[in-house]
XYZ file of C-alpha atoms in Angstrom:
572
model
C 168.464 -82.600 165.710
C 164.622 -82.699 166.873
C 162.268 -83.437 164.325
C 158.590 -81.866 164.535
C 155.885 -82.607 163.750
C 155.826 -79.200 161.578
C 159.045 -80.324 159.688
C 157.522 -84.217 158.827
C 154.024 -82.572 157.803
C 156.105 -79.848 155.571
C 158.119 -83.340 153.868
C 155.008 -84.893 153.113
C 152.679 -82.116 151.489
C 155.947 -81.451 149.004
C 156.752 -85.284 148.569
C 159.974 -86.938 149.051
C 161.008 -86.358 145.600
C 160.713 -82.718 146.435
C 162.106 -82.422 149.882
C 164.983 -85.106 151.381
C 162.834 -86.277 154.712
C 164.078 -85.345 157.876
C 164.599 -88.248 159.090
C 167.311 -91.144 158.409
C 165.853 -94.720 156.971
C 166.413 -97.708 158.215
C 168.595 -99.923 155.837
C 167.083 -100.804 152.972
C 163.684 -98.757 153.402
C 163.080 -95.597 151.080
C 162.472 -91.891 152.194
C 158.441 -92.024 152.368
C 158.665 -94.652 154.386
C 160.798 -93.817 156.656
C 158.671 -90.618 156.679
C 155.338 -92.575 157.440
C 156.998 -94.241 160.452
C 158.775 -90.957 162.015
C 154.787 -89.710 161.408
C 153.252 -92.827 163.298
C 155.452 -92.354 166.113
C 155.259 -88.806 166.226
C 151.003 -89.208 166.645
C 151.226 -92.100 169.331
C 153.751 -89.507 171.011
C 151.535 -86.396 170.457
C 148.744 -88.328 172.000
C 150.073 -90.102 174.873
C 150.956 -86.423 176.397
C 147.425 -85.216 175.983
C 145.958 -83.966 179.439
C 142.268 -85.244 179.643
C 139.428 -82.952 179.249
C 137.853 -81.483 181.874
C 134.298 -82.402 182.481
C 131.702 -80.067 182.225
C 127.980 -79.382 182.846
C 125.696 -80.572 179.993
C 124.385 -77.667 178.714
C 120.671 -77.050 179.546
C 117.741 -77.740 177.659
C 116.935 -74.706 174.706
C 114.429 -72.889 175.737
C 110.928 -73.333 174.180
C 109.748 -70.699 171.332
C 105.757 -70.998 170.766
C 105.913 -69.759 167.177
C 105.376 -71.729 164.541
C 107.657 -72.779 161.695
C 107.013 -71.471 157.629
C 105.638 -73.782 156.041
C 107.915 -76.604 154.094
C 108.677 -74.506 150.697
C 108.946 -71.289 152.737
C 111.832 -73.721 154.722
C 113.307 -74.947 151.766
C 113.648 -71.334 150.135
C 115.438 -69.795 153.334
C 118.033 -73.112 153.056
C 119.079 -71.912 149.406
C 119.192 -68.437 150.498
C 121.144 -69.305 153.512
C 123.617 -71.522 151.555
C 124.340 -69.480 148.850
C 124.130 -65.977 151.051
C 128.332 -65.775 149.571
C 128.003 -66.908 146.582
C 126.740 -63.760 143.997
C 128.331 -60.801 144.881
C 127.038 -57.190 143.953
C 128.991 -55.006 142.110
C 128.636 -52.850 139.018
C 129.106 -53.755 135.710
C 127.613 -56.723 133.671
C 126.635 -59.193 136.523
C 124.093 -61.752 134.192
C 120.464 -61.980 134.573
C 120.407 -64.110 137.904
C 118.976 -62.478 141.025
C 121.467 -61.226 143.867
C 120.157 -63.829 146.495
C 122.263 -61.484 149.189
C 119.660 -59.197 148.870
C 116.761 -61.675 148.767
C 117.878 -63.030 152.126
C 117.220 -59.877 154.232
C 113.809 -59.697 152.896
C 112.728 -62.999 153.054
C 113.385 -62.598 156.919
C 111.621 -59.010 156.974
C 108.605 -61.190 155.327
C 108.989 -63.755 157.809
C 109.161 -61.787 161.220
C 105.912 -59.944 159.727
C 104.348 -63.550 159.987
C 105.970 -64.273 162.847
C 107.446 -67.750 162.498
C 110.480 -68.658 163.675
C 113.696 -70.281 162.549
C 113.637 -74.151 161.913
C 116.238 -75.511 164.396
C 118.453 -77.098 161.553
C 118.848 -73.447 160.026
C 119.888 -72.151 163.318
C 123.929 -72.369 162.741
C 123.586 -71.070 159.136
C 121.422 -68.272 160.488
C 123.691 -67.174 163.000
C 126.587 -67.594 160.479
C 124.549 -65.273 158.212
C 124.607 -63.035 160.934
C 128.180 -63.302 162.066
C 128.930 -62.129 158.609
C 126.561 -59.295 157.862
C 125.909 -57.261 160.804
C 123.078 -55.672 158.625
C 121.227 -59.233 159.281
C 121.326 -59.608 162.841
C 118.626 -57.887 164.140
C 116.245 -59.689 161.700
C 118.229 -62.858 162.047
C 117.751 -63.081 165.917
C 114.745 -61.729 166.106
C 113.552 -65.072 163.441
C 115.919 -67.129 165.363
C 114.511 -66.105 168.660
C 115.464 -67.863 172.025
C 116.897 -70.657 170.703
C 119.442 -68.685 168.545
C 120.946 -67.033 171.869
C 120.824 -70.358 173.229
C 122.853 -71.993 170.523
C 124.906 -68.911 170.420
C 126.343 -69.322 174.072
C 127.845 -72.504 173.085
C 129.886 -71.128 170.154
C 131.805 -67.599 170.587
C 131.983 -66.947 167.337
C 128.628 -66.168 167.265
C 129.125 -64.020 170.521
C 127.509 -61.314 168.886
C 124.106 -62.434 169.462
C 124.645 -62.662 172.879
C 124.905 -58.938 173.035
C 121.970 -57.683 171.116
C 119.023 -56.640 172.143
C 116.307 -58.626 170.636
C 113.395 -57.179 168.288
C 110.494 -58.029 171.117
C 112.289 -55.790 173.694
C 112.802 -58.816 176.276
C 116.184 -58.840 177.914
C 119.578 -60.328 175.996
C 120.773 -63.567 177.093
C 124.220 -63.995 178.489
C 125.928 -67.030 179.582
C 126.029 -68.136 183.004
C 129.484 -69.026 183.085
C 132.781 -66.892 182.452
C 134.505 -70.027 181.824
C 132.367 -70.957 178.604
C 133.337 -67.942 177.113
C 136.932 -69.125 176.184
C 135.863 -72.596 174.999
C 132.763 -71.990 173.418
C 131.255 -75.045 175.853
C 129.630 -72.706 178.434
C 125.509 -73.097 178.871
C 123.087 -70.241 177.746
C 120.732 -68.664 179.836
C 118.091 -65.879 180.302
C 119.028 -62.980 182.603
C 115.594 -61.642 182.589
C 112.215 -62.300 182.052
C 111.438 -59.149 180.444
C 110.306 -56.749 183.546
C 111.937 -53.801 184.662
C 113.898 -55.488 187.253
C 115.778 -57.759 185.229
C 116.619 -54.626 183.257
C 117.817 -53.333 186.167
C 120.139 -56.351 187.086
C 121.457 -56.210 183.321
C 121.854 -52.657 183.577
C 124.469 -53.206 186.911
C 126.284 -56.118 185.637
C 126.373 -56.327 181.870
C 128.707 -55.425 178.733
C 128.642 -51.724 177.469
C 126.202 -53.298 174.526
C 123.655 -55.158 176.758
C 123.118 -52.209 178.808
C 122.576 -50.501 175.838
C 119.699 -52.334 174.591
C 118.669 -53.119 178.178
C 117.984 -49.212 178.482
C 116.935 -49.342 174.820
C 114.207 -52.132 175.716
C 113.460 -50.831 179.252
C 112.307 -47.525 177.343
C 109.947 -48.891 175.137
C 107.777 -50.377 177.958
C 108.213 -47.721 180.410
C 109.705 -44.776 178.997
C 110.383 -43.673 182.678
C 111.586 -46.076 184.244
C 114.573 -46.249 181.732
C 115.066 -42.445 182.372
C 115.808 -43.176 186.238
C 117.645 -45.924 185.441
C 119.797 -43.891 183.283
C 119.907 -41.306 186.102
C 120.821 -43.585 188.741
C 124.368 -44.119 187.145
C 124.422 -40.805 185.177
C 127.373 -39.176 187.417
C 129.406 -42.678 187.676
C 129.653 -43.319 183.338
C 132.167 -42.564 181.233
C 131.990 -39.092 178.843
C 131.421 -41.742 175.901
C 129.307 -43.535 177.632
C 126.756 -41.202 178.741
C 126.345 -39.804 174.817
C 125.724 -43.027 173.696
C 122.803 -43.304 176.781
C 121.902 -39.755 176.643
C 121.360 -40.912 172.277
C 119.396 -43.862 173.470
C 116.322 -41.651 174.489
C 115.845 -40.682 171.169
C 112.660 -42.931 170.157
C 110.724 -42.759 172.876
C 111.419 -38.629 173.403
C 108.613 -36.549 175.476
C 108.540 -34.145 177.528
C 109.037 -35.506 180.604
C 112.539 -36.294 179.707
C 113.029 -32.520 180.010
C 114.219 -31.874 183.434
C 116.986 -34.558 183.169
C 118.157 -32.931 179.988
C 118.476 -29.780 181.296
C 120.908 -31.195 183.388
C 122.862 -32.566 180.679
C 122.990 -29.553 179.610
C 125.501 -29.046 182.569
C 127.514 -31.675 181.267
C 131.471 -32.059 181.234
C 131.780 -32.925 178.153
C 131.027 -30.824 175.398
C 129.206 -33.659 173.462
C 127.076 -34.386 175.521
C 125.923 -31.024 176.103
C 125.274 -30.701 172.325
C 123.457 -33.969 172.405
C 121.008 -32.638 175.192
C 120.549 -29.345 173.467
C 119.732 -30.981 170.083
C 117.451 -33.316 172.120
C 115.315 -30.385 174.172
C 114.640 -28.446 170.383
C 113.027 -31.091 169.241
C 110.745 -30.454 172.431
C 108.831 -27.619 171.231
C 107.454 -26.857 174.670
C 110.563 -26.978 176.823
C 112.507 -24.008 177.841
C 115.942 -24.406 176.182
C 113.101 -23.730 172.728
C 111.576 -20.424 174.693
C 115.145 -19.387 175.393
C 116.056 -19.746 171.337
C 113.006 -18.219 170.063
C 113.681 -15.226 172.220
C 117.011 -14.927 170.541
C 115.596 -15.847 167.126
C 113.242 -12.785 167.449
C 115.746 -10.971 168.171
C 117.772 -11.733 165.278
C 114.975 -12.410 161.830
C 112.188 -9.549 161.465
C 110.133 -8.508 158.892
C 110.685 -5.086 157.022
C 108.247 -3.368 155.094
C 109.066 -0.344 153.468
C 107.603 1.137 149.934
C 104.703 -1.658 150.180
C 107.839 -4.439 149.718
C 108.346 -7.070 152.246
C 111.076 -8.615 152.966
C 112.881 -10.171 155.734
C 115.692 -8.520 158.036
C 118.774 -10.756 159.497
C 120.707 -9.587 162.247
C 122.847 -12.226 163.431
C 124.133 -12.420 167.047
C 127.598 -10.897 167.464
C 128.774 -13.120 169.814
C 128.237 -16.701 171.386
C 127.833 -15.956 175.281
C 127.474 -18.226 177.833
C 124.140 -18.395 177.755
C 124.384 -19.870 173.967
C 126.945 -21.803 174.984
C 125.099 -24.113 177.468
C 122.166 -24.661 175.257
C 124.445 -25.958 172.633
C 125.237 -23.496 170.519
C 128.730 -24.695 169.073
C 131.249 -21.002 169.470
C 133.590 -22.150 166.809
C 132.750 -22.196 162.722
C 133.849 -25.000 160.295
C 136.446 -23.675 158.156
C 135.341 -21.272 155.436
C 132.183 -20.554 157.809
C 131.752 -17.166 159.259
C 131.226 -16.624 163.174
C 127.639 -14.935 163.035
C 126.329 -17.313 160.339
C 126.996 -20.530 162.188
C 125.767 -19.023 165.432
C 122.146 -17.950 163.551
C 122.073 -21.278 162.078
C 122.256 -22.983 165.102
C 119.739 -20.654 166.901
C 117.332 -20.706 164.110
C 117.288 -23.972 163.759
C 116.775 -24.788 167.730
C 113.541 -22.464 167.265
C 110.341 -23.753 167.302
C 108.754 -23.693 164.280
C 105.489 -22.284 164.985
C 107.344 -18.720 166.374
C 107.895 -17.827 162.927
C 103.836 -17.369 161.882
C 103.596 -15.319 165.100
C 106.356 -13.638 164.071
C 105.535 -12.829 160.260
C 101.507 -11.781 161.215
C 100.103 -15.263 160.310
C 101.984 -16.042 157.661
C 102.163 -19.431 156.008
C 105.276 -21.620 155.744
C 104.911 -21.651 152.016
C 104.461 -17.849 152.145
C 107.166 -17.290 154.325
C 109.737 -19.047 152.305
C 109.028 -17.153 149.489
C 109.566 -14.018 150.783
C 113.121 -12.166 149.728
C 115.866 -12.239 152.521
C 118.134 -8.918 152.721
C 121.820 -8.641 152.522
C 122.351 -12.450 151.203
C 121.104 -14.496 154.160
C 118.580 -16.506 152.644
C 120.735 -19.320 152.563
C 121.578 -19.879 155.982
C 118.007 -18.729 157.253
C 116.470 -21.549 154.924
C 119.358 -24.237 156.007
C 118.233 -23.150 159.820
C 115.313 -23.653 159.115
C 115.143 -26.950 157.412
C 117.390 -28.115 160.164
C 114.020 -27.113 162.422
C 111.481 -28.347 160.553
C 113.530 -32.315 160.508
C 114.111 -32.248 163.598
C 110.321 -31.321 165.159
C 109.155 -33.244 162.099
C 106.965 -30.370 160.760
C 105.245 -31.597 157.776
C 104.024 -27.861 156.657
C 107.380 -26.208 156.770
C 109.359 -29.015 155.375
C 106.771 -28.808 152.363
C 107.062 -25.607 151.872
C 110.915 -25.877 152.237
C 111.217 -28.409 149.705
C 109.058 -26.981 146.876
C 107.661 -28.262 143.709
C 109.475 -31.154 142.645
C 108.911 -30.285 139.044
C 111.156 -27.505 140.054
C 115.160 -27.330 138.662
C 117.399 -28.469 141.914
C 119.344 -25.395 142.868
C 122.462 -24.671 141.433
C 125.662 -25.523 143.190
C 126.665 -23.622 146.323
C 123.069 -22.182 145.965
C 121.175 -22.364 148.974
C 123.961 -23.638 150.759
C 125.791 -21.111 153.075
C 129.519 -21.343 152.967
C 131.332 -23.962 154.953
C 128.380 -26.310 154.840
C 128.587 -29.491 152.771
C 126.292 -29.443 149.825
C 123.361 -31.763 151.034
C 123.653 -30.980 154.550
C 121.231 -28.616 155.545
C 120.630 -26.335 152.595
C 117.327 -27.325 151.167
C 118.087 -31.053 151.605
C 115.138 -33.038 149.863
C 115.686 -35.771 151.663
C 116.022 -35.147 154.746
C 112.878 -32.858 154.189
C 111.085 -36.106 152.914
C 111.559 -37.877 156.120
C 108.620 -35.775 157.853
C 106.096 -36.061 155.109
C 103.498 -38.621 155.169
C 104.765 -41.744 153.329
C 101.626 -41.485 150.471
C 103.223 -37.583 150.188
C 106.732 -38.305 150.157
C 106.228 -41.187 147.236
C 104.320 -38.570 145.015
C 106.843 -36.038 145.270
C 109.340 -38.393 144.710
C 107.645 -39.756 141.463
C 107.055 -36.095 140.439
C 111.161 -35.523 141.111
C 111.595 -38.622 138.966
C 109.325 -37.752 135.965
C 110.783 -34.574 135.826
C 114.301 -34.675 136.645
C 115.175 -38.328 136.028
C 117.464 -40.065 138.159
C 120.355 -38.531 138.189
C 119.853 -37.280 141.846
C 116.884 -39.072 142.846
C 119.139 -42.396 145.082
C 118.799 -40.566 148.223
C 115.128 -39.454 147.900
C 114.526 -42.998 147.258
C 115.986 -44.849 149.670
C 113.493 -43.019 152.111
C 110.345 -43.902 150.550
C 108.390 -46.524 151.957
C 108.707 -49.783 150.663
C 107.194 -51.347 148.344
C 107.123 -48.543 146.028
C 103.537 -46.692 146.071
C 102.185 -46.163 142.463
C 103.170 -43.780 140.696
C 106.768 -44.256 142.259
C 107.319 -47.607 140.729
C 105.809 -46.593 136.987
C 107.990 -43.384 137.680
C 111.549 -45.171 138.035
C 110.992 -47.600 135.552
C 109.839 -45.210 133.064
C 113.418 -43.013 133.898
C 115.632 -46.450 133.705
C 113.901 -46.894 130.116
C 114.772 -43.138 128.812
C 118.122 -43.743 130.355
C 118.648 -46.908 127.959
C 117.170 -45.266 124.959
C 119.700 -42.173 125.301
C 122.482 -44.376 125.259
C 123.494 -44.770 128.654
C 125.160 -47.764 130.471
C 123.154 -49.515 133.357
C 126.194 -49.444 135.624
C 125.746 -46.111 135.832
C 122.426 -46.420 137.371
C 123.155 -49.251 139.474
C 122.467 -48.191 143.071
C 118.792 -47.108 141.584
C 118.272 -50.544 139.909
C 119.289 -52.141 143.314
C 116.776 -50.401 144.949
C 114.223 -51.173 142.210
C 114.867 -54.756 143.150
C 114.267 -54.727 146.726
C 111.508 -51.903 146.740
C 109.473 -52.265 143.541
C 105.983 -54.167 143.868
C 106.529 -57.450 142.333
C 103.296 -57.307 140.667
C 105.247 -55.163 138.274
C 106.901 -57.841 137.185
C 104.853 -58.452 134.060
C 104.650 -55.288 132.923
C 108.473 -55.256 132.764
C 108.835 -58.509 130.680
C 109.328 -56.461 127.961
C 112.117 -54.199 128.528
C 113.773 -57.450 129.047
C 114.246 -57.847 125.108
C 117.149 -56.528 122.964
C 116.130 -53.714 120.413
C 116.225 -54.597 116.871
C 117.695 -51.150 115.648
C 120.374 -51.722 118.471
C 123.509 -53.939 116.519
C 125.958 -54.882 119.050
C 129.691 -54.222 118.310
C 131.519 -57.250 116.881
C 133.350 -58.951 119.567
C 131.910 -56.694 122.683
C 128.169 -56.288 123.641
C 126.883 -52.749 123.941
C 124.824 -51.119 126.006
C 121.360 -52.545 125.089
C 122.885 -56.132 125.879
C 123.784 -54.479 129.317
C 120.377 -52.941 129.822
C 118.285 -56.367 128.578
C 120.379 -58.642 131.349
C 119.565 -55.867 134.125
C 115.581 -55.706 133.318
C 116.108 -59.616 133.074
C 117.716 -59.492 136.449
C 114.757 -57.013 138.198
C 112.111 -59.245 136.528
C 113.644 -62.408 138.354
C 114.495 -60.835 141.573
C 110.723 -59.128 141.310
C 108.928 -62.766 140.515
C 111.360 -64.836 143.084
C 109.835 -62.107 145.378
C 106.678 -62.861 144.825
C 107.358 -66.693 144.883
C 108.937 -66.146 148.318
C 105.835 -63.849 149.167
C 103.355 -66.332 148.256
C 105.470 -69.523 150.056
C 105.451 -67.991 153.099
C 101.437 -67.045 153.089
C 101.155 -70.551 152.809
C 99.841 -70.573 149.122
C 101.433 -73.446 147.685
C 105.341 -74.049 146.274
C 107.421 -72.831 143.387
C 107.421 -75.681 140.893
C 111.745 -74.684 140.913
C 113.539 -74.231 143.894
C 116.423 -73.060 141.990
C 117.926 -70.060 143.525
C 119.134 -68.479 139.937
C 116.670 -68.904 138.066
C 113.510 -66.560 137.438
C 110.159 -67.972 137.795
C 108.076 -67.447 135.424
């Protein structure tokens, strides 16, 4: 019988004693060594029928990156961060007063690009390990890491990813220059462009489906034409897929001159696609797939006065004709949603806003909106119409949409037309948010807050700006301490306390030491803590993560470091 290597490794991990070897000994010599022998030979066999390497090129010299470096503690700090990125995981429940470091390592590199330093070369592998695990990092991690990062990346494909990102400062990804490295990780890393249009173009011919996705991404931020043609030079030879993910690309950098190419799309094969274009040309105000809805709009939501009461009319179109069809207009409901509902929806909210004072005799959004809707349309008209107002980012009507925020959230199913997710469309505050001002949307949000508590306040959150304008910040951390004085659990508010961490000013920090201490008139249970020893490790944890913050803030200004390093604990 052969012996492998497999079976003599298998002997020795369980011992002799365990496991008879599989080989016979010599006389007089004992199983292990007999083992260690059939090993020895086995290696000098293994080795002698090794083919040699083949040679390659020295890879080339990294390329040079001008920025400077953060200064020594700023260096230091990003090393902790980096090496204990796995160590604390989230979660809810009782996690201890230590800050979650893998949330303090996404905005210490936020912090740093807005400095713009870049990565210290030693950091470079962790980095792009950081980033190989949490594709929420890379774009900040490359774009810190800069050329050098793609460099090092081409020489390990693990870290392949980075090789098909577009970076932050819109210059073209790197790639490697030779097929052959790809499989050994050995290949050299190079620049495909330096950043003009026609090194665009040559990524645009020859790369992955990703690179010419940020190529065209990139391209369209300096020359929002010139990525249009380039997009229409290939538009007839892409795949279905392909095309919506283009057609979605032109998104940012929308105007009207991309008008004429989308009413091609319009044209398209493939029903998504079509869609895409149509949602793209109502955001366009001015273009004529918008003329061609507000004439059916008109034709569908008037204004009836009889017995000096006002009110508005809804007629809904009866039927989804070709003409609808090709500007997008989706012929078939959800389930549970009615034909002529979906079809107004959709044409109201591809209307331009401003049709609808013209339409009402001057008329105010806020005045509009309040008026009475006949036969029970008011809640599709109003989800059409908040669906308008998001997408052509009209501050007036989504103000007037969204109300008072002192004012009760609507009951369930109210305002929401049937066969539409709650949340959707139907008086959505936060999507409403999203075209306010961000000094408008935090005060409405802190007036939600004050109000209404925190119940359903996550969402409107998450799109305020960050840090937290005053009187957001007072505003949550005024709910979170009614929510521990009625008795509640922190857990329960735990995606709002993670978002207190990474968004509230740290200079808040003081002012929170004392929610940090346990209520006298609060005994714990014997045996088990209770929910005020819950609620004093949480404002312990937010006061740490809010002060390493502001240690991290300060090291990377420059302004001296933290007399302790130490990743867990607070500073005081």
């Amino acid at each position: 019988m052969t012996v492998t290597w497999d079976d003599l490794l298998s002997a020795a991990l369980l011992g002799t004693g365990r496991r008879t070897p599989p080989v016979t000994p010599r006389p007089g010599q004992d199983g292990a060594a007999a083992l260690l022998d059939a090993a020895a030979l086995h290696t000098v066999r293994r080795r002698a029928g090794l083919r040699p390497a083949v040679v390659r090129e020295r890879p080339g010299v990294a390329p040079e990156d001008p920025r400077p470096e953060p200064p020594a503690a700023a260096r230091r700090r990003l090393a902790l961060l980096l090496a204990d990125r796995a160590a604390q995981g989230g979660g809810a429940g009782r996690r201890g007063a230590a800050p979650d470091l893998t949330e303090l390592l996404p905005q210490w590199l936020a912090a740093a690009g807005r400095h713009g330093y870049r990565a210290p070369a030693p950091l470079l592998p962790a980095l792009l390990e950081a980033g190989r695990a949490r594709s929420d990092l890379r774009a900040a991690a490359l774009a810190f890491g800069g050329p050098r990062a793609r460099w090092l990346a081409g020489l390990n494909p693990q870290w392949r990813y980075a090789l098909r990102a577009g970076p932050a400062d819109g210059s073209a990804p790197l790639r490697r220059s030779a097929a052959a490295g790809a499989g050994t990780g050995t290949g050299t890393g190079t620049g495909t462009g330096t950043g003009d249009n026609d090194a665009a173009r040559r990524l645009w011919e020859e790369g992955l489906f990703a690179e010419r996705v940020a190529a065209l991404a990139a391209l369209r931020r300096r020359d929002p034409a010139a990525g249009r043609e380039l997009l229409a030079g290939t538009w007839a030879a892409e795949r279905a897929e392909d095309r919506l993910m283009f057609l979605d690309g032109l998104r940012p950098e929308l105007s009207p001159d991309d008008e004429p190419f989308l009413e091609r799309a319009l044209s398209d094969r493939s029903r998504n696609v079509r869609a895409t274009a149509a949602e793209l040309l109502s955001a366009l105000p001015g273009s004529a797939l918008a003329a061609r809805m507000a004439g059916r709009a008109r034709s569908c939501v008037s204004l009836e006065r009889t017995d000096g009461a006002v009110r508005i009319v809804v007629e809904a179109p009866h039927e989804c004709d070709k003409g609808m069809r090709r500007d997008g207009v989706t012929p078939r409901p959800p389930n549970g949603r009615g034909e002529r509902s979906w079809w107004l929806t959709q044409v109201v909210g591809a209307t331009p806003t401003a049709v609808w004072g013209e339409r009402f005799g001057g008329l105010s959004p806020a005045e509009i909106v309040a008026l009475p809707v006949a036969d029970g349309w008011r809640p599709d008209l109003h989800a059409a119409w908040c669906r308008a107002a998001v997408r052509q980012r009209d501050a007036a009507w989504s103000r007037a949409l969204l109300g008072p925020a002192t004012a009760p959230p609507p009951a369930s199913g109210e305002d929401v037309p049937t066969g539409i997710p709650a949340g959707s469309w139907g008086r959505d505050p936060a999507k409403l948010l999203s075209a306010l001002e961000p000094g408008e949307r935090a005060e409405w949000v802190a007036e939600f807050v004050s109000a209404q508590g925190l119940s359903d306040a996550f969402r409107l959150l998450a799109v305020c700006a960050v840090p937290w304008a005053e009187p957001l910040g007072t505003a949550v951390v005024d709910a979170l301490d009614i929510a521990r004085d009625a008795g509640s659990y922190p857990w329960s508010f735990s995606g709002v306390m993670g978002l207190a961490e990474r968004c509230l000013d740290p200079a808040q920090a003081d002012r929170l030491e004392v929610l940090t201490a346990l209520p006298e008139d609060s005994p714990e249970p014997a045996g088990a803590p209770g929910a005020a020893a819950y609620w004093s490790e949480a404002f312990q944890r937010l006061v740490g993560t809010l002060r390493l913050r502001a240690t991290m803030r300060a090291e990377l200004a420059g302004e001296g470091a933290a007399a302790d390093l130490s990743p867990t604990r607070p500073f005081p």
